Tab-separated table of C-alpha atoms and ligand atoms in Angstrom:
chain	number	residue	atom	x	y	z
A	56	MET	CA	-41.302	-10.017	-31.645
A	57	LYS	CA	-38.853	-12.718	-30.665
A	58	SER	CA	-40.804	-14.644	-28.034
A	59	ILE	CA	-40.207	-17.751	-25.645
A	60	ASP	CA	-42.147	-21.241	-26.153
A	61	ILE	CA	-41.939	-23.025	-22.600
A	62	THR	CA	-44.210	-26.647	-22.601
A	63	GLY	CA	-45.086	-26.597	-18.640
A	64	GLY	CA	-45.839	-28.762	-16.016
A	65	ASN	CA	-42.790	-30.929	-16.018
A	66	THR	CA	-40.264	-30.798	-12.470
A	67	LEU	CA	-36.868	-29.257	-13.313
A	68	CYS	CA	-33.894	-31.589	-12.843
A	69	GLY	CA	-30.739	-30.851	-13.789
A	70	GLU	CA	-27.608	-28.851	-13.334
A	71	VAL	CA	-26.611	-25.171	-14.356
A	72	SER	CA	-23.410	-22.841	-13.966
A	73	ILE	CA	-24.141	-19.345	-13.423
A	74	GLN	CA	-23.200	-16.398	-15.271
A	75	GLY	CA	-21.044	-13.203	-14.628
A	76	SER	CA	-23.495	-10.412	-12.640
A	77	LYS	CA	-25.081	-7.763	-14.706
A	78	ASN	CA	-25.478	-5.303	-12.234
A	79	ALA	CA	-21.667	-5.956	-11.136
A	80	ALA	CA	-20.289	-5.469	-14.417
A	81	LEU	CA	-21.790	-2.754	-15.360
A	82	PRO	CA	-20.496	-0.158	-13.158
A	83	LEU	CA	-16.693	-1.609	-13.932
A	84	LEU	CA	-17.670	-0.796	-17.810
A	85	ALA	CA	-18.023	3.016	-16.276
A	86	ALA	CA	-15.184	2.570	-14.391
A	87	SER	CA	-12.808	1.713	-16.646
A	88	ILE	CA	-12.887	5.070	-17.993
A	89	LEU	CA	-11.248	6.285	-15.018
A	90	ILE	CA	-8.144	4.489	-16.274
A	91	ARG	CA	-5.779	6.075	-18.973
A	92	GLY	CA	-5.005	2.826	-20.551
A	93	VAL	CA	-6.363	-0.914	-20.598
A	94	SER	CA	-8.650	-2.472	-18.390
A	95	VAL	CA	-9.458	-6.354	-18.629
A	96	ILE	CA	-12.905	-7.785	-17.145
A	97	HIS	CA	-13.286	-11.219	-16.798
A	98	ASN	CA	-16.551	-13.099	-16.866
A	99	CYS	CA	-18.594	-10.492	-18.491
A	100	PRO	CA	-21.839	-11.662	-19.328
A	101	ARG	CA	-23.047	-11.156	-22.732
A	102	ILE	CA	-26.219	-9.676	-22.542
A	103	THR	CA	-28.029	-6.684	-24.041
A	104	ASP	CA	-27.217	-3.983	-21.396
A	105	ILE	CA	-23.523	-4.690	-21.269
A	106	PHE	CA	-23.676	-4.421	-25.213
A	107	SER	CA	-25.445	-1.050	-25.094
A	108	MET	CA	-22.615	0.499	-22.573
A	109	ILE	CA	-19.592	-0.746	-25.138
A	110	LYS	CA	-21.519	1.142	-27.590
A	111	ILE	CA	-21.570	4.419	-25.046
A	112	LEU	CA	-18.007	3.689	-24.517
A	113	GLU	CA	-17.010	2.881	-28.394
A	114	SER	CA	-18.994	6.435	-28.940
A	115	ILE	CA	-16.234	8.460	-26.468
A	116	GLY	CA	-13.454	7.139	-28.371
A	117	CYS	CA	-12.965	3.661	-26.121
A	118	LYS	CA	-11.461	1.133	-27.861
A	119	VAL	CA	-13.361	-2.030	-26.976
A	120	SER	CA	-12.601	-6.221	-27.522
A	121	PHE	CA	-15.473	-8.580	-26.233
A	122	ILE	CA	-13.893	-12.044	-26.823
A	123	GLY	CA	-16.323	-14.886	-25.353
A	124	HIS	CA	-16.415	-13.652	-21.548
A	125	CYS	CA	-13.499	-11.527	-21.611
A	126	LEU	CA	-13.857	-7.241	-21.869
A	127	GLU	CA	-10.745	-5.055	-22.780
A	128	ILE	CA	-11.237	-1.190	-22.495
A	129	ASP	CA	-8.746	0.808	-23.861
A	130	ALA	CA	-9.852	3.972	-22.416
A	131	LYS	CA	-6.288	5.849	-23.370
A	132	ASP	CA	-8.205	8.376	-25.708
A	133	ILE	CA	-11.536	10.017	-25.073
A	134	CYS	CA	-12.727	12.294	-27.704
A	135	ASN	CA	-16.356	13.016	-27.244
A	136	THR	CA	-18.122	13.696	-23.739
A	137	VAL	CA	-21.618	13.548	-25.151
A	138	LEU	CA	-23.303	10.401	-24.847
A	139	PRO	CA	-25.427	8.757	-27.151
A	140	GLU	CA	-29.266	8.919	-26.805
A	141	GLU	CA	-29.624	5.728	-28.419
A	142	TYR	CA	-27.914	3.626	-25.887
A	143	VAL	CA	-28.507	5.543	-22.761
A	144	LYS	CA	-32.357	5.665	-22.981
A	145	VAL	CA	-32.814	1.887	-22.971
A	146	MET	CA	-30.896	1.725	-19.372
A	147	ARG	CA	-30.778	3.245	-16.701
A	148	SER	CA	-27.538	2.602	-15.465
A	149	SER	CA	-26.068	4.820	-17.865
A	150	ILE	CA	-26.464	7.410	-15.334
A	151	ILE	CA	-23.237	6.411	-13.590
A	152	PHE	CA	-21.654	7.609	-16.935
A	153	ILE	CA	-22.174	11.339	-15.395
A	154	GLY	CA	-19.756	10.374	-12.290
A	155	ALA	CA	-17.105	8.699	-14.580
A	156	MET	CA	-17.180	11.098	-16.996
A	157	LEU	CA	-16.853	14.377	-14.535
A	158	ALA	CA	-13.735	12.477	-13.010
A	159	ARG	CA	-12.207	12.034	-16.390
A	160	GLU	CA	-12.998	14.926	-18.661
A	161	LYS	CA	-14.486	17.450	-16.124
A	162	GLU	CA	-18.005	17.588	-18.298
A	163	VAL	CA	-20.450	15.316	-19.943
A	164	SER	CA	-23.742	15.878	-21.517
A	165	ILE	CA	-26.402	12.780	-21.493
A	166	HIS	CA	-29.955	12.054	-21.837
A	167	TYR	CA	-32.107	11.319	-19.246
A	168	PRO	CA	-31.516	8.010	-19.063
A	169	GLY	CA	-34.144	4.863	-19.365
A	170	GLY	CA	-34.471	1.436	-18.559
A	171	CYS	CA	-37.393	-0.592	-17.041
A	172	VAL	CA	-40.775	0.524	-16.441
A	173	ILE	CA	-40.802	0.206	-12.672
A	174	GLY	CA	-41.994	3.581	-11.069
A	175	ASP	CA	-40.699	6.899	-11.846
A	176	ARG	CA	-37.445	6.238	-10.733
A	177	PRO	CA	-36.044	9.874	-10.034
A	178	ILE	CA	-32.429	10.470	-9.992
A	179	ASP	CA	-32.223	13.568	-7.739
A	180	MET	CA	-30.054	11.756	-5.158
A	181	HIS	CA	-27.620	11.459	-8.107
A	182	LEU	CA	-27.839	15.144	-8.757
A	183	GLU	CA	-27.310	16.334	-5.101
A	184	ALA	CA	-24.559	14.413	-4.213
A	185	LEU	CA	-22.407	15.583	-7.233
A	186	GLN	CA	-23.335	18.851	-6.880
A	187	ARG	CA	-21.843	18.582	-3.374
A	188	LEU	CA	-18.331	17.724	-5.372
A	189	GLY	CA	-18.646	21.144	-7.511
A	190	VAL	CA	-20.628	19.981	-10.160
A	191	GLU	CA	-23.083	22.284	-11.935
A	192	PHE	CA	-25.718	20.886	-14.151
A	193	THR	CA	-27.580	22.421	-16.975
A	194	GLU	CA	-30.656	21.049	-18.312
A	195	GLU	CA	-31.936	21.559	-22.247
A	196	GLY	CA	-35.299	19.568	-23.308
A	197	GLU	CA	-34.260	16.100	-22.371
A	198	THR	CA	-30.742	16.402	-21.981
A	199	ILE	CA	-28.353	16.785	-18.853
A	200	GLY	CA	-25.081	19.256	-19.376
A	201	ALA	CA	-22.806	18.615	-16.502
A	202	SER	CA	-19.632	20.320	-16.054
A	203	VAL	CA	-16.685	21.192	-13.087
A	204	ARG	CA	-13.604	23.175	-12.784
A	205	GLU	CA	-12.053	20.638	-10.074
A	206	LEU	CA	-13.979	18.042	-8.075
A	207	VAL	CA	-13.377	18.444	-4.268
A	208	GLY	CA	-14.389	15.947	-1.666
A	209	SER	CA	-17.213	16.481	0.142
A	210	GLU	CA	-19.588	14.759	3.112
A	211	ILE	CA	-22.746	13.422	1.751
A	212	PHE	CA	-25.664	12.109	3.173
A	213	LEU	CA	-27.845	9.761	1.093
A	214	PRO	CA	-31.416	9.631	2.509
A	215	PHE	CA	-31.759	6.407	1.066
A	216	PRO	CA	-28.869	4.307	0.045
A	217	SER	CA	-29.421	4.598	-3.954
A	218	VAL	CA	-27.313	1.864	-5.686
A	219	GLY	CA	-26.475	3.872	-8.406
A	220	ALA	CA	-26.194	6.964	-6.234
A	221	THR	CA	-23.500	5.642	-4.524
A	222	GLN	CA	-21.745	4.415	-7.537
A	223	ASN	CA	-21.738	7.679	-9.246
A	224	ILE	CA	-20.050	9.197	-6.068
A	225	VAL	CA	-17.752	6.497	-5.909
A	226	LEU	CA	-16.862	7.246	-9.687
A	227	ALA	CA	-16.403	10.867	-9.205
A	228	ALA	CA	-14.881	10.992	-5.877
A	229	VAL	CA	-11.774	8.407	-6.528
A	230	LEU	CA	-10.063	11.333	-8.423
A	231	ALA	CA	-11.852	14.009	-6.572
A	232	LYS	CA	-8.788	16.211	-4.641
A	233	GLY	CA	-9.510	15.457	-1.187
A	234	THR	CA	-11.690	13.131	0.691
A	235	THR	CA	-15.154	12.189	0.510
A	236	VAL	CA	-17.076	10.342	2.879
A	237	ILE	CA	-20.809	9.180	2.010
A	238	LYS	CA	-22.901	8.584	4.889
A	239	GLY	CA	-26.033	6.126	4.280
A	240	ALA	CA	-24.096	4.443	1.352
A	241	ALA	CA	-25.773	1.165	0.006
A	242	LYS	CA	-24.281	-1.657	0.972
A	243	GLU	CA	-24.977	-4.283	-2.076
A	244	PRO	CA	-22.460	-6.104	-3.462
A	245	GLU	CA	-22.845	-4.387	-6.558
A	246	VAL	CA	-21.225	-1.084	-4.764
A	247	THR	CA	-18.462	-3.289	-3.106
A	248	GLU	CA	-17.504	-4.499	-6.296
A	249	VAL	CA	-16.912	-1.761	-8.019
A	250	CYS	CA	-15.179	-0.274	-5.111
A	251	ARG	CA	-12.891	-3.487	-5.199
A	252	PHE	CA	-12.271	-2.785	-8.682
A	253	LEU	CA	-11.180	0.324	-8.092
A	254	GLN	CA	-8.853	-0.269	-5.044
A	255	LYS	CA	-7.177	-2.533	-7.650
A	256	ALA	CA	-6.611	0.158	-9.805
A	257	GLY	CA	-5.172	2.343	-7.197
A	258	ALA	CA	-8.040	4.053	-5.497
A	259	ARG	CA	-8.438	4.550	-1.568
A	260	ILE	CA	-11.476	3.628	-0.309
A	261	GLN	CA	-12.644	2.477	3.248
A	262	GLY	CA	-14.926	1.105	4.623
A	263	ILE	CA	-16.488	-1.109	1.687
A	264	GLY	CA	-19.535	-2.982	2.540
A	265	THR	CA	-20.718	-0.698	4.960
A	266	GLU	CA	-22.625	2.461	5.134
A	267	THR	CA	-20.049	5.039	5.344
A	268	LEU	CA	-17.657	4.751	2.459
A	269	GLU	CA	-14.163	6.944	2.825
A	270	ILE	CA	-12.514	7.832	-0.231
A	271	GLU	CA	-9.247	9.865	-0.350
A	272	GLY	CA	-8.841	11.236	-3.959
A	273	VAL	CA	-5.520	10.072	-6.038
A	274	ALA	CA	-3.937	11.756	-9.099
A	275	ALA	CA	-4.483	8.577	-11.385
A	276	LEU	CA	-5.414	4.833	-11.430
A	277	GLN	CA	-3.265	2.257	-13.080
A	278	GLU	CA	-4.320	-0.265	-15.367
A	279	THR	CA	-5.897	-3.467	-13.790
A	280	GLU	CA	-7.846	-6.789	-14.663
A	281	PHE	CA	-10.643	-7.891	-12.371
A	282	THR	CA	-12.947	-10.936	-12.572
A	283	VAL	CA	-17.231	-10.243	-12.568
A	284	VAL	CA	-19.133	-12.260	-9.357
A	285	PRO	CA	-21.413	-14.539	-10.329
A	286	ASP	CA	-25.281	-13.078	-10.787
A	287	ARG	CA	-27.092	-13.421	-7.306
A	288	ILE	CA	-30.425	-12.589	-8.983
A	289	VAL	CA	-30.155	-15.150	-11.994
A	290	ALA	CA	-29.273	-17.726	-9.528
A	291	GLY	CA	-32.025	-17.074	-7.706
A	292	THR	CA	-34.047	-17.390	-10.531
A	293	TYR	CA	-33.322	-20.927	-11.452
A	294	LEU	CA	-33.246	-21.812	-7.728
A	295	LEU	CA	-37.256	-20.448	-7.434
A	296	ALA	CA	-37.906	-22.068	-10.808
A	297	GLY	CA	-36.305	-25.118	-9.271
A	298	ALA	CA	-38.686	-24.841	-6.403
A	299	ALA	CA	-42.024	-23.634	-8.121
A	300	THR	CA	-41.626	-26.966	-10.028
A	301	ARG	CA	-40.837	-29.135	-7.236
A	302	GLY	CA	-37.748	-30.101	-8.639
A	303	ALA	CA	-33.992	-30.850	-8.474
A	304	VAL	CA	-31.704	-28.317	-8.955
A	305	LEU	CA	-27.833	-27.970	-8.883
A	306	LEU	CA	-26.331	-24.492	-9.513
A	307	GLU	CA	-22.448	-24.264	-9.916
A	308	ASN	CA	-20.569	-21.472	-9.677
A	309	ALA	CA	-23.307	-19.689	-7.479
A	310	PRO	CA	-22.203	-16.442	-5.267
A	311	VAL	CA	-23.675	-18.352	-2.042
A	312	TRP	CA	-22.086	-15.571	0.100
A	313	GLN	CA	-24.463	-13.094	-1.258
A	314	MET	CA	-27.917	-15.093	-1.107
A	315	ASP	CA	-28.397	-15.317	2.542
A	316	SER	CA	-32.413	-13.753	2.324
A	317	LEU	CA	-32.992	-15.822	-0.836
A	318	LEU	CA	-31.869	-19.270	0.635
A	319	LEU	CA	-33.465	-18.381	3.876
A	320	MET	CA	-37.138	-17.598	1.686
A	321	LEU	CA	-36.182	-21.288	0.033
A	322	ARG	CA	-36.325	-22.894	3.022
A	323	ASN	CA	-39.174	-21.183	4.070
A	324	LEU	CA	-41.209	-22.533	1.158
A	325	GLY	CA	-40.308	-25.808	2.094
A	326	ALA	CA	-37.271	-26.420	0.033
A	327	LYS	CA	-34.251	-28.536	1.294
A	328	LEU	CA	-31.136	-26.788	0.222
A	329	HIS	CA	-27.253	-28.751	0.602
A	330	ILE	CA	-24.839	-26.086	-0.101
A	331	GLU	CA	-20.991	-26.785	-0.789
A	332	GLY	CA	-18.396	-24.101	-1.446
A	333	ASP	CA	-19.851	-22.338	-4.542
A	334	LYS	CA	-22.459	-25.130	-5.149
A	335	ILE	CA	-26.348	-25.126	-4.282
A	336	PHE	CA	-28.511	-28.142	-4.410
A	337	LEU	CA	-32.179	-27.610	-3.956
A	338	ASN	CA	-34.723	-30.528	-3.451
A	339	GLY	CA	-38.029	-28.753	-3.803
A	340	GLU	CA	-40.297	-31.787	-3.335
A	341	GLU	CA	-41.777	-30.059	-0.547
A	342	ALA	CA	-41.590	-26.317	-1.687
A	343	ASP	CA	-45.214	-25.631	-1.399
A	344	LYS	CA	-46.065	-23.485	1.783
A	345	SER	CA	-47.099	-20.219	1.489
A	346	ILE	CA	-45.239	-16.986	2.915
A	347	PRO	CA	-47.815	-14.806	5.369
A	348	PHE	CA	-45.841	-11.810	4.952
A	349	MET	CA	-42.542	-10.784	3.086
A	350	GLU	CA	-41.276	-7.322	1.961
A	351	THR	CA	-38.500	-6.688	-0.263
A	352	ARG	CA	-35.326	-5.052	1.274
A	353	VAL	CA	-32.044	-3.310	0.522
A	354	TYR	CA	-29.074	-6.067	1.052
A	355	PRO	CA	-28.869	-8.124	2.893
A	356	GLY	CA	-32.800	-8.107	2.925
A	357	PHE	CA	-34.398	-9.820	0.058
A	358	PRO	CA	-33.917	-8.293	-3.314
A	359	THR	CA	-36.767	-6.323	-5.242
A	360	ASP	CA	-35.276	-7.818	-8.363
A	361	LEU	CA	-36.258	-11.507	-6.963
A	362	GLN	CA	-39.717	-10.460	-5.796
A	363	SER	CA	-41.807	-10.806	-9.546
A	364	PRO	CA	-39.857	-14.510	-9.870
A	365	LEU	CA	-41.084	-15.397	-6.081
A	366	MET	CA	-44.256	-14.183	-6.594
A	367	ALA	CA	-44.572	-16.592	-9.637
A	368	VAL	CA	-43.788	-19.300	-7.357
A	369	LEU	CA	-46.199	-17.931	-4.695
A	370	ALA	CA	-49.344	-18.267	-7.293
A	371	ARG	CA	-49.389	-22.022	-6.497
A	372	ALA	CA	-48.540	-22.453	-3.028
A	373	ASP	CA	-50.533	-23.571	-0.566
A	374	GLY	CA	-52.201	-20.670	1.036
A	375	ILE	CA	-52.339	-17.176	1.247
A	376	SER	CA	-48.886	-15.168	0.605
A	377	ILE	CA	-48.664	-10.998	0.933
A	378	ILE	CA	-45.793	-9.740	-0.791
A	379	ARG	CA	-45.135	-5.578	0.139
A	380	GLU	CA	-42.465	-3.899	-2.318
A	381	THR	CA	-40.595	-1.103	-0.322
A	382	ILE	CA	-37.820	0.018	-3.019
A	383	PHE	CA	-39.556	0.550	-6.512
A	384	GLU	CA	-42.990	1.405	-6.380
A	385	ASP	CA	-43.986	-0.212	-9.542
A	386	ARG	CA	-43.086	-3.158	-9.753
A	387	PHE	CA	-46.117	-5.422	-9.885
A	388	ARG	CA	-46.862	-4.985	-13.908
A	389	VAL	CA	-46.504	-9.157	-13.891
A	390	VAL	CA	-49.357	-9.180	-12.222
A	391	LYS	CA	-52.014	-8.519	-14.369
A	392	GLU	CA	-50.302	-11.421	-16.766
A	393	LEU	CA	-50.117	-14.125	-13.959
A	394	ASN	CA	-53.549	-13.492	-13.247
A	395	ARG	CA	-54.207	-14.122	-16.807
A	396	MET	CA	-52.663	-17.248	-16.537
A	397	GLY	CA	-54.773	-18.334	-13.678
A	398	ALA	CA	-53.101	-16.833	-10.799
A	399	ARG	CA	-55.384	-15.094	-8.162
A	400	ILE	CA	-53.196	-11.948	-6.911
A	401	PHE	CA	-54.858	-8.974	-5.946
A	402	GLN	CA	-52.579	-5.658	-5.794
A	403	LYS	CA	-52.992	-2.568	-3.710
A	404	GLU	CA	-50.751	0.105	-3.777
A	405	ASN	CA	-47.509	-1.463	-2.738
A	406	GLN	CA	-48.817	-4.699	-1.461
A	407	ALA	CA	-50.015	-8.008	-3.246
A	408	LEU	CA	-52.244	-10.449	-2.060
A	409	ILE	CA	-51.403	-13.948	-3.230
A	410	TYR	CA	-53.890	-17.044	-3.100
A	411	GLY	CA	-52.307	-19.782	-4.373
A	412	VAL	CA	-53.951	-21.899	-6.876
A	413	LYS	CA	-54.303	-25.794	-7.514
A	414	ARG	CA	-52.885	-25.115	-11.600
A	415	LEU	CA	-52.037	-22.260	-13.770
A	416	GLY	CA	-52.606	-22.683	-17.743
A	417	GLY	CA	-50.306	-21.876	-20.208
A	418	MET	CA	-51.419	-18.833	-22.845
A	419	ASP	CA	-49.935	-16.184	-24.697
A	420	VAL	CA	-48.448	-13.317	-22.459
A	421	GLU	CA	-46.091	-10.362	-22.560
A	422	ALA	CA	-43.054	-9.279	-20.688
A	423	GLU	CA	-43.179	-5.812	-20.038
A	424	GLU	CA	-40.002	-5.956	-18.339
A	425	LEU	CA	-36.604	-7.828	-17.052
A	426	ARG	CA	-37.593	-9.218	-13.961
A	427	GLY	CA	-41.302	-9.689	-14.376
A	428	GLY	CA	-40.347	-11.559	-17.515
A	429	ALA	CA	-38.398	-14.132	-15.764
A	430	ALA	CA	-41.456	-14.847	-13.531
A	431	LEU	CA	-43.521	-15.294	-16.629
A	432	VAL	CA	-40.861	-17.854	-17.186
A	433	ILE	CA	-41.186	-19.602	-14.095
A	434	ALA	CA	-44.991	-19.430	-14.443
A	435	GLY	CA	-44.874	-20.858	-17.940
A	436	LEU	CA	-42.582	-23.836	-16.410
A	437	LEU	CA	-45.502	-24.488	-13.576
A	438	ALA	CA	-48.227	-23.852	-15.835
A	439	GLU	CA	-50.238	-26.818	-17.665
A	440	GLY	CA	-50.151	-26.514	-21.630
A	441	ARG	CA	-47.935	-24.034	-24.011
A	442	THR	CA	-46.934	-20.736	-22.443
A	443	LYS	CA	-45.200	-18.201	-25.234
A	444	ILE	CA	-43.866	-15.132	-23.723
A	445	ALA	CA	-43.383	-12.309	-26.120
A	446	GLY	CA	-40.259	-9.870	-25.397
A	447	LEU	CA	-37.884	-12.011	-24.885
A	448	SER	CA	-35.562	-8.522	-25.627
A	449	TYR	CA	-36.325	-7.503	-21.720
A	450	ILE	CA	-35.157	-10.900	-20.243
A	451	GLU	CA	-32.147	-10.487	-22.612
A	452	ARG	CA	-30.925	-7.314	-20.900
A	453	GLY	CA	-30.091	-9.414	-18.241
A	454	TYR	CA	-30.212	-13.191	-18.565
A	455	GLU	CA	-27.062	-14.074	-20.707
A	456	ASP	CA	-29.080	-17.180	-22.446
A	457	ILE	CA	-32.309	-18.364	-19.888
A	458	VAL	CA	-33.318	-20.710	-22.738
A	459	ARG	CA	-29.907	-22.605	-22.286
A	460	ASP	CA	-29.690	-22.553	-18.938
A	461	LEU	CA	-33.392	-23.679	-18.276
A	462	ARG	CA	-32.384	-26.681	-21.173
A	463	CYS	CA	-29.656	-27.413	-18.691
A	464	LEU	CA	-32.729	-28.295	-16.072
A	465	GLY	CA	-34.690	-30.275	-18.213
A	466	ALA	CA	-36.830	-27.263	-19.207
A	467	LYS	CA	-39.314	-28.100	-22.532
A	468	ILE	CA	-38.643	-24.176	-23.883
A	469	GLU	CA	-37.383	-22.882	-26.775
A	470	LYS	CA	-36.838	-19.450	-28.116
A	471	SER	CA	-39.533	-18.478	-31.489
A	472	GLU	CA	-39.757	-15.620	-33.341
B	686	LIG	C1	-30.149	-1.293	-8.840
B	686	LIG	C2	-30.014	-2.070	-9.206
B	686	LIG	C3	-31.655	-2.537	-9.551
B	686	LIG	C4	-31.701	-3.140	-8.564
B	686	LIG	C5	-31.989	-1.711	-7.671
B	686	LIG	C6	-31.901	-1.671	-6.165
B	686	LIG	C7	-28.717	-1.745	-11.275
B	686	LIG	C8	-28.070	-1.327	-12.523
B	686	LIG	N1	-29.592	-1.537	-11.212
B	686	LIG	O1	-30.806	-0.099	-9.402
B	686	LIG	O2	-31.410	-3.848	-10.547
B	686	LIG	O3	-33.607	-3.336	-8.388
B	686	LIG	O4	-30.488	-1.134	-7.636
B	686	LIG	O5	-31.598	-2.935	-5.391
B	686	LIG	O6	-27.457	-1.828	-10.704
B	686	LIG	N2	-33.946	7.199	-6.068
B	686	LIG	C9	-34.551	8.021	-5.919
B	686	LIG	N3	-33.707	8.821	-6.534
B	686	LIG	C10	-32.297	8.913	-6.782
B	686	LIG	C11	-31.662	7.792	-7.120
B	686	LIG	C12	-33.018	6.288	-6.555
B	686	LIG	O7	-35.503	8.319	-5.775
B	686	LIG	O8	-31.809	9.367	-7.135
B	686	LIG	C13	-35.085	5.556	-5.460
B	686	LIG	C14	-35.329	5.005	-6.986
B	686	LIG	O9	-36.503	5.733	-7.454
B	686	LIG	C15	-35.702	3.558	-6.058
B	686	LIG	C16	-34.925	3.510	-4.876
B	686	LIG	O10	-34.203	4.849	-4.729
B	686	LIG	O11	-37.338	3.945	-5.284
B	686	LIG	C17	-34.109	2.415	-5.572
B	686	LIG	O12	-33.252	2.881	-6.118
B	686	LIG	P1	-31.914	2.656	-6.423
B	686	LIG	O13	-31.177	1.899	-5.192
B	686	LIG	O14	-30.595	3.901	-7.264
B	686	LIG	O15	-31.298	1.630	-7.180
B	686	LIG	P2	-30.691	2.023	-8.988
B	686	LIG	O16	-29.407	1.962	-8.453
B	686	LIG	O17	-31.490	2.232	-9.907
């Protein structure tokens, strides 16, 4: 199993540029099949989730070229509506192909999607919303079949602002007959970005960035070019790593405008921040404060994807912190490994009580999922001695090259088999 080796205990110091956003880019790849021609996506991160999406696109007949960070997708001819189980299963976001395929081909067959092992993660809201647009579903074993004679706009209320469900409905609605109104839509930047991409291609969408989206179906979309925003979760991970090691870190190309809740959290930890344009300088010398209580929230609240990395920082804070996870019910899997490294974290249901300790010790640990893996990297940077983190492949789902980036910040870190 590929792993990461870290010799911890040194202060991070340096600068790093932030990659394109995983969660903003993934829905663009699904959106590209709505365009009977070429989509050019710049600043696309070279991560395994993107490679899996490309495999899915190729399997249905798209021609894809991915040179550097420029992804070109030619979706002129689609010849297959059965999505390959092998790639669908590794990634929950493959679910958004349902909306896009229905809009383009009126049918699709897809294995239940996989992804990180964080809770049950049902897809009921996706399916119910698409039914409102006229879609019929069948289930055979673990495969969902979906078909529609004609997508017809409707009013949809989401009981929870699901990011994926909102994206899925938007993808289905842009080419539907009539108008679709989504009430209770997710406001995450990753929803905004796919709407902007579609708008650029000629879609009619109003209310972008709000909880009510109004989509008036159009007959066709045009070829388009788009640049992926930098990744707010990767940026947050590196700032938290800087704070954890009491370091001095400069991020370039950071999506500052999407990061209010994280920047506030860093200040509460005691870090000093200086922001200029898309650059963030963090001085973590005094970032040793505990956080008496915090909870994850939908955007613009504190992102659930940074909860585990934050927990690793709080493991060595001066005092007691409480984290409540409100988005995913099983996002504390990393607690066990952090405690093996010397942390004192007690989890009950969706809350974790973290007693800050003076030191963590390096050892062999295993990442079980993407963001928990990033948290173990931060713990490894903090810990005295050597930490070996197995399960690098999980981390590579979202971080283009975490070893390269952290080396830019002076970390003693390398990949190993
Ligand atoms: C996306 C992000 C993920 C992030 C999450 C929340 C991508 C590829 N992934 O995931 O990194 O952590 O948003 O910001 O963009 N739910 C249901 N039924 C549904 C759909 C969702 O119960 O039909 C629940 C989920 O189990 C979860 C909550 O709603 O508890 C939020 O899920 P959702 O916003 O849909 O997250 P994703 O789009 O899967």
